[in-house]
GROMACS .gro file of C-alpha atoms in nm:
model
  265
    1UNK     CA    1   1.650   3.502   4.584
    2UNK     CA    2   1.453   3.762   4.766
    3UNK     CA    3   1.062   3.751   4.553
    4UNK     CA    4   0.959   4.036   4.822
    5UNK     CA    5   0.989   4.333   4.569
    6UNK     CA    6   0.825   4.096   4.297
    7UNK     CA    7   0.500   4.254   4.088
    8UNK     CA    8   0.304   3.950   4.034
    9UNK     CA    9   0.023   4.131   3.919
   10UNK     CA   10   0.189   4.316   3.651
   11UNK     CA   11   0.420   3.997   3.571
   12UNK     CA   12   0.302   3.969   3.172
   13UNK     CA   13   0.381   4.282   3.139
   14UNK     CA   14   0.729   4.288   3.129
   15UNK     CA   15   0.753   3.936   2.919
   16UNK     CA   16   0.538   3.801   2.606
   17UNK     CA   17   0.365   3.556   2.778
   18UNK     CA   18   0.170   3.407   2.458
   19UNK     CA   19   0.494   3.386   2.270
   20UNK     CA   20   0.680   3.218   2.603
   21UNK     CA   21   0.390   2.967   2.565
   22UNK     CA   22   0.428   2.952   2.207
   23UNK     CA   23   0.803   2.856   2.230
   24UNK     CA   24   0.703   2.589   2.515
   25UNK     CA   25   0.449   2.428   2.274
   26UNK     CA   26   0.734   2.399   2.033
   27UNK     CA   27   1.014   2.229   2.244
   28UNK     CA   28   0.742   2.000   2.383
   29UNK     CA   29   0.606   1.928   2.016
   30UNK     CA   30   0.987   1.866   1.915
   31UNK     CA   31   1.002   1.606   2.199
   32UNK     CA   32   0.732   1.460   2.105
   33UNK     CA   33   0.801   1.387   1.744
   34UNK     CA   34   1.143   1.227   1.854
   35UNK     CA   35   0.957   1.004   2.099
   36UNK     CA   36   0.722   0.878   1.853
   37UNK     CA   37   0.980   0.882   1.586
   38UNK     CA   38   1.156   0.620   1.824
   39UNK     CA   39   0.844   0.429   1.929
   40UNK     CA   40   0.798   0.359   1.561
   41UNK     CA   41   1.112   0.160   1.557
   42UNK     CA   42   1.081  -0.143   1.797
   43UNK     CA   43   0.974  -0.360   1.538
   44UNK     CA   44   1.077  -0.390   1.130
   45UNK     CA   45   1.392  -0.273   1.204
   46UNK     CA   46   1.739  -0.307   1.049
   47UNK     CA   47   1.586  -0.263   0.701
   48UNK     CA   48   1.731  -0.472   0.466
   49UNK     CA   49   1.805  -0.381   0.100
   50UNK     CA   50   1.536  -0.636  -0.172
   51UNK     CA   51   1.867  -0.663  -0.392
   52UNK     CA   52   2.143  -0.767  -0.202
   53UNK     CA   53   2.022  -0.790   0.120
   54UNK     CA   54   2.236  -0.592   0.354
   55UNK     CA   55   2.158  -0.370   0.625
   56UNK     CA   56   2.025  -0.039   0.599
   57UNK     CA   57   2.158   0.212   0.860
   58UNK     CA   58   1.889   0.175   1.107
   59UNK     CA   59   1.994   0.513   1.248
   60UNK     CA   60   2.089   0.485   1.620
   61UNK     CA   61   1.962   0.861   1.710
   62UNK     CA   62   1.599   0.711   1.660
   63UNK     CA   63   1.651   0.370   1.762
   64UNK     CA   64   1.487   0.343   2.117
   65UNK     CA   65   1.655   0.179   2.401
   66UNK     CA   66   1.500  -0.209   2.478
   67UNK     CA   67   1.158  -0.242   2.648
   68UNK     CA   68   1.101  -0.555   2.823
   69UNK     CA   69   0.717  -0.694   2.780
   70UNK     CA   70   0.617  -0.937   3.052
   71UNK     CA   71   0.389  -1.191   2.894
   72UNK     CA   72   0.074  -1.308   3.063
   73UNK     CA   73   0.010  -1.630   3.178
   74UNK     CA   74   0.350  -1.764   3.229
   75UNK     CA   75   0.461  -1.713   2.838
   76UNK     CA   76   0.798  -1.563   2.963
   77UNK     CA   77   0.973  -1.206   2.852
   78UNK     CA   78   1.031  -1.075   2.505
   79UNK     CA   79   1.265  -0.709   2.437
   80UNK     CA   80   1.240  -0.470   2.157
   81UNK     CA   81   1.413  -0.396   1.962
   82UNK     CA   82   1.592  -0.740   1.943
   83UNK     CA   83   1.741  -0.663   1.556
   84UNK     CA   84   1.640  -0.978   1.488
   85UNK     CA   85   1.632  -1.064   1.109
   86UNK     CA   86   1.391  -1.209   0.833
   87UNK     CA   87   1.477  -1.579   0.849
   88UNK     CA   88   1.194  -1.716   0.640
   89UNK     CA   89   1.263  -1.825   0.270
   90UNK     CA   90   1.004  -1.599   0.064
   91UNK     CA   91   0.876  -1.767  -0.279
   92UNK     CA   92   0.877  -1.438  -0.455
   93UNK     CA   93   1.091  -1.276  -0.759
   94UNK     CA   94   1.054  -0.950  -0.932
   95UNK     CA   95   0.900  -0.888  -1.206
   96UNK     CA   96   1.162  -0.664  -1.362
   97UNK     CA   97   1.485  -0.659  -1.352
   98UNK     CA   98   1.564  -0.291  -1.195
   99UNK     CA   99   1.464  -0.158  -0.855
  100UNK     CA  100   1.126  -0.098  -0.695
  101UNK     CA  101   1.010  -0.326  -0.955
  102UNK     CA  102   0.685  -0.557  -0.846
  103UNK     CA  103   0.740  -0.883  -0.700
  104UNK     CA  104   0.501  -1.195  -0.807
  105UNK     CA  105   0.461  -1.541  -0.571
  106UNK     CA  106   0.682  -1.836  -0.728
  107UNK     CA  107   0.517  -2.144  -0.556
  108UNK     CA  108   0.309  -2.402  -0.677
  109UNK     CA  109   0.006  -2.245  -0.455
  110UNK     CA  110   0.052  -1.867  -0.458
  111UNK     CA  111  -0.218  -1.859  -0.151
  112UNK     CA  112   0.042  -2.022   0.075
  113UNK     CA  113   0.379  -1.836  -0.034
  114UNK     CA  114   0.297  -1.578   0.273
  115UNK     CA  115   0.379  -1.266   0.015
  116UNK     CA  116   0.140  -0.948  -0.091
  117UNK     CA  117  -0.173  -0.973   0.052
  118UNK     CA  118  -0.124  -1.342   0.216
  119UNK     CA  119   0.177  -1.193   0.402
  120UNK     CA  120   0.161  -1.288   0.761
  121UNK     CA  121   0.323  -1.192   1.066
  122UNK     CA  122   0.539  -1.463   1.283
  123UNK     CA  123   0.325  -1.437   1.596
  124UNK     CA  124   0.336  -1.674   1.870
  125UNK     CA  125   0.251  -2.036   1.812
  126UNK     CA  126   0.010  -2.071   2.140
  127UNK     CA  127  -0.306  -1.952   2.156
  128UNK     CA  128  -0.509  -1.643   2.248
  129UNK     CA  129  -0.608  -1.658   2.588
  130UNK     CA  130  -0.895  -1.575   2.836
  131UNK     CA  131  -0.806  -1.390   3.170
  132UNK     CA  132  -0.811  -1.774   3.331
  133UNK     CA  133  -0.541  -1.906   3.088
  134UNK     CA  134  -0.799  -2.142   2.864
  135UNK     CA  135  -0.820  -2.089   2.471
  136UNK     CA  136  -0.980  -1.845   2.371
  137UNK     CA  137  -1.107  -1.978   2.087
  138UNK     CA  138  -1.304  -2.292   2.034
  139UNK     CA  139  -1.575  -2.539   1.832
  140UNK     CA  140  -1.896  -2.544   1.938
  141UNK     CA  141  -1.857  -2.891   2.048
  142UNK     CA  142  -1.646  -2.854   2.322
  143UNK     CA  143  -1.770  -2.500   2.397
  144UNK     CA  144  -2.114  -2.614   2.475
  145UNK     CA  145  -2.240  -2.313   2.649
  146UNK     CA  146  -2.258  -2.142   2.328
  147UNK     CA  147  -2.533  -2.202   2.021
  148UNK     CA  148  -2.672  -2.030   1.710
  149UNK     CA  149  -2.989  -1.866   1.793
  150UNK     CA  150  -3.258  -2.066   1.655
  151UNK     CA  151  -3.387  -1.772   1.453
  152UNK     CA  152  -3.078  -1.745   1.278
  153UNK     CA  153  -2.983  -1.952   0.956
  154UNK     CA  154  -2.755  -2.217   1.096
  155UNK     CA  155  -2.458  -2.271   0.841
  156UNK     CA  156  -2.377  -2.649   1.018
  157UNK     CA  157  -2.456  -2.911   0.784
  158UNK     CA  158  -2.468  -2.708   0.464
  159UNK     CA  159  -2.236  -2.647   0.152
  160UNK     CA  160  -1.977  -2.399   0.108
  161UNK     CA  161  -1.976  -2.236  -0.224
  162UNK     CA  162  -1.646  -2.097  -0.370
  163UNK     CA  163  -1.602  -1.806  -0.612
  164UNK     CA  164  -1.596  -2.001  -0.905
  165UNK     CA  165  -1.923  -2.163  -0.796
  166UNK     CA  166  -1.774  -2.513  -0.723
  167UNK     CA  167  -1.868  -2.646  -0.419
  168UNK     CA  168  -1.560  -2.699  -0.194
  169UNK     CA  169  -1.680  -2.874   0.123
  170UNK     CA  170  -1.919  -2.901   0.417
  171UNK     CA  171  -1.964  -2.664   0.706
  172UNK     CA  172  -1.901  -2.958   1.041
  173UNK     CA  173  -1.903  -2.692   1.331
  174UNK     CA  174  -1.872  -2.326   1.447
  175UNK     CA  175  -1.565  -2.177   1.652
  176UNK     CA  176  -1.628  -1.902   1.917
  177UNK     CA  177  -1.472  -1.649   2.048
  178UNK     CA  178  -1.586  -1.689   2.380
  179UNK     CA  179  -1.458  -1.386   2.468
  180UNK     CA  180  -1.667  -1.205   2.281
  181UNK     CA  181  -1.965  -1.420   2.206
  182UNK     CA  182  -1.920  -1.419   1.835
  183UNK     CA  183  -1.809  -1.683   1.522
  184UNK     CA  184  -1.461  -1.679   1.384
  185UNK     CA  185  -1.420  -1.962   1.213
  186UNK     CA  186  -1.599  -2.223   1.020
  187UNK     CA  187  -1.476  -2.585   1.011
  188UNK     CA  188  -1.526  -2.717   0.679
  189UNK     CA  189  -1.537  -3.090   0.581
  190UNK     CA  190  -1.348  -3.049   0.262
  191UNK     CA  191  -1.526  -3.268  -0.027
  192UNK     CA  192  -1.315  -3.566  -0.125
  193UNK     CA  193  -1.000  -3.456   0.077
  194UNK     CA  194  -1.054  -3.618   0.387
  195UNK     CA  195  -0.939  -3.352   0.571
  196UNK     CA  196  -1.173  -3.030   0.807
  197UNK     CA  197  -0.995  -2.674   0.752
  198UNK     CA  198  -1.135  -2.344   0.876
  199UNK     CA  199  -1.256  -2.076   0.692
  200UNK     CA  200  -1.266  -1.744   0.880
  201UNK     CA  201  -1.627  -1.607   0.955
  202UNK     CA  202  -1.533  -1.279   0.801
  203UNK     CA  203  -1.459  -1.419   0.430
  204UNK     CA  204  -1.759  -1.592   0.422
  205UNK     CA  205  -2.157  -1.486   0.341
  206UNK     CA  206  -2.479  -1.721   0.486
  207UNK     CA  207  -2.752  -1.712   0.281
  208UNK     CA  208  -3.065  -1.858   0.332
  209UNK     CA  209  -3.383  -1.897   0.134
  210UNK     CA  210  -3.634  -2.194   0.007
  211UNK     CA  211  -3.379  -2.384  -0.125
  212UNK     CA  212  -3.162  -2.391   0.151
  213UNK     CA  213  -2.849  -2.226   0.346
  214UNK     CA  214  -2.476  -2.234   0.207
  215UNK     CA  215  -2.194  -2.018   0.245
  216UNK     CA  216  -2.056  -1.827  -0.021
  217UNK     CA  217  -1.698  -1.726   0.003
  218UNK     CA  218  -1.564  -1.475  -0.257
  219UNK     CA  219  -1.188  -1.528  -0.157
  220UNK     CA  220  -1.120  -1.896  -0.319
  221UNK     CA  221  -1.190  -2.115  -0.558
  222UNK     CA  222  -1.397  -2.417  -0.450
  223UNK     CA  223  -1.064  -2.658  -0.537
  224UNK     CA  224  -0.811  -2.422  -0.296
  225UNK     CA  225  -1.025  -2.514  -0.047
  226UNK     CA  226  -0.812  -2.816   0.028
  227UNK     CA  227  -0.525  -2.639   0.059
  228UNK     CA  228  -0.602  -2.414   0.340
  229UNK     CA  229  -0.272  -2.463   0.639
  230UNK     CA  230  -0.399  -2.690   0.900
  231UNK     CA  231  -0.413  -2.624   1.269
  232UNK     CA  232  -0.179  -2.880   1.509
  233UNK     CA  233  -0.513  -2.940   1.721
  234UNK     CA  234  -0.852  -3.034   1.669
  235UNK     CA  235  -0.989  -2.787   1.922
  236UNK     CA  236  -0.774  -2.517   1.913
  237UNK     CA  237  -0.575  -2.277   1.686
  238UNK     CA  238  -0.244  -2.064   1.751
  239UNK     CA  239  -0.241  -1.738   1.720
  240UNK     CA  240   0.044  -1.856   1.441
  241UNK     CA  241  -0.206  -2.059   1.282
  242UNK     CA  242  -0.516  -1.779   1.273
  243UNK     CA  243  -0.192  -1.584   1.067
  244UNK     CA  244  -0.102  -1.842   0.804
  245UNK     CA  245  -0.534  -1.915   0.739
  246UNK     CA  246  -0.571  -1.533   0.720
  247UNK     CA  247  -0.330  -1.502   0.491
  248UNK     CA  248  -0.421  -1.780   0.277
  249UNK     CA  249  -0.809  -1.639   0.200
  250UNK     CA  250  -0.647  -1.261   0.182
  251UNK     CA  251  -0.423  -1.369  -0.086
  252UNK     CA  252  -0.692  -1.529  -0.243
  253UNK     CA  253  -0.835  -1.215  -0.363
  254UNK     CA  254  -0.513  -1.159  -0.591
  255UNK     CA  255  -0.425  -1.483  -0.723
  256UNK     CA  256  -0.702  -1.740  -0.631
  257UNK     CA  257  -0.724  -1.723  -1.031
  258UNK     CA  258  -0.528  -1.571  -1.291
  259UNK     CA  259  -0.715  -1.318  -1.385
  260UNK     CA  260  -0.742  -1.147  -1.015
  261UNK     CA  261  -0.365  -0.995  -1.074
  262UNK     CA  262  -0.452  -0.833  -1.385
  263UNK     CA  263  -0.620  -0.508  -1.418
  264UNK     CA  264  -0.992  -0.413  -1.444
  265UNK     CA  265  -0.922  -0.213  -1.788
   0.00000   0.00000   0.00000
């Protein structure tokens, strides 16, 4: 094609360049929406029907081809979306007979059914990792290069307080992220159990004064304390694990007692 006899200069005028851009914006937009649309679908998908269980149409114009994730240090391949399906047996039953209806925990310990706000997600049963392949995550007493400032109240050695005011254990040691330089975890010497659980940093409060330091945590009672899913090792905890403890405080906020599911009014 011969551009010789081509006005540059005067190209716009012959065309609606804003409205040429304006159309562009749209197709790209369009794309967009479909891509993210997609994206949105590598995970939680077939859905599956809460009566009888069958497979929704998961809709094959959205469902995105399978991306392969290379996982770091040696942990192998994973695709998505593998279609894979909800194997676990959930302890829950509606509350009404008809759709939509509200589901309630049927286990002996709501906190560990996994449902509502204690749901947790299966993630891999190793754990978190530094950059050199060591745990991320671990006690004070084997991470010695970490210490609480002695400014600081130290929580080690002092009660932990539940919400009903009960007194569920001692506080043994301190977990670090040594990533980050920061607590996640308490390890609690439960009273009378004979057993040390963690308690996440972020569900409990240190308080200090004349009297002393404890830890209050608003989440469970001072008996569910002993309950609390255990980790396979003493010095380290699964990224699985750091799930199931989550979820075990968060769904103490709901049904630690019985009056937590009701409302305010």
């Amino acid at each position: 094609m011969d551009f010789s006899q081509f006005d540059f200069v005067n190209f716009t005028s012959y065309i609606d360049l804003a409205q040429v851009l304006l159309y562009v914006f749209w197709i790209f937009f369009a794309f967009l929406l479909f891509y993210i649309q997609q994206e949105t679908r590598r995970e939680g998908y077939p859905l599956e029907s809460d009566e009888s269980g069958a497979v929704y149409n998961h809709g094959a114009v959205f469902m995105p081809d399978p991306k392969t994730f290379k996982l770091p240090h040696g942990h192998g391949e994973v695709s998505y979306p593998d279609y894979k399906r909800e194997t676990r047996e959930l302890k829950l039953a509606p509350t009404e007979p008809w759709s939509g209806a509200s589901k309630v925990p049927t286990g002996e310990n709501p906190l560990l059914d996994g449902v509502g706000p204690g749901a947790w997600a299966e993630r891999a049963d190793v754990p978190d990792q530094l950059w050199s392949g060591a745990a991320k995550i671990k006690p004070m007493r084997v991470a010695d290069a970490f210490a609480i400032p002695s400014g600081d109240p130290n929580p080690i050695g002092n009660p932990v307080v539940g919400c009903d005011g009960a007194v569920g254990g001692t506080v043994v040691d301190a977990w670090v992220d040594q990533a980050e330089s920061v607590i996640r975890y308490y390890e609690i010497e439960v009273a009378g159990a004979g057993r040390n659980v963690l308690l996440p940093a972020n569900f409990a409060v240190v308080r200090s004064n004349r009297l002393g330091t404890k830890l209050y945590v608003h989440a469970v009672t001072g008996a569910q304390f002993a309950d609390v899913p255990l980790t396979k090792s003493e010095d380290e905890i699964t990224m699985l694990e750091e799930e199931k403890i989550m979820g075990y405080y968060g769904a103490g906020y709901f049904y630690a007692t019985p009056n937590r599911a009701e409302s305010i009014f």
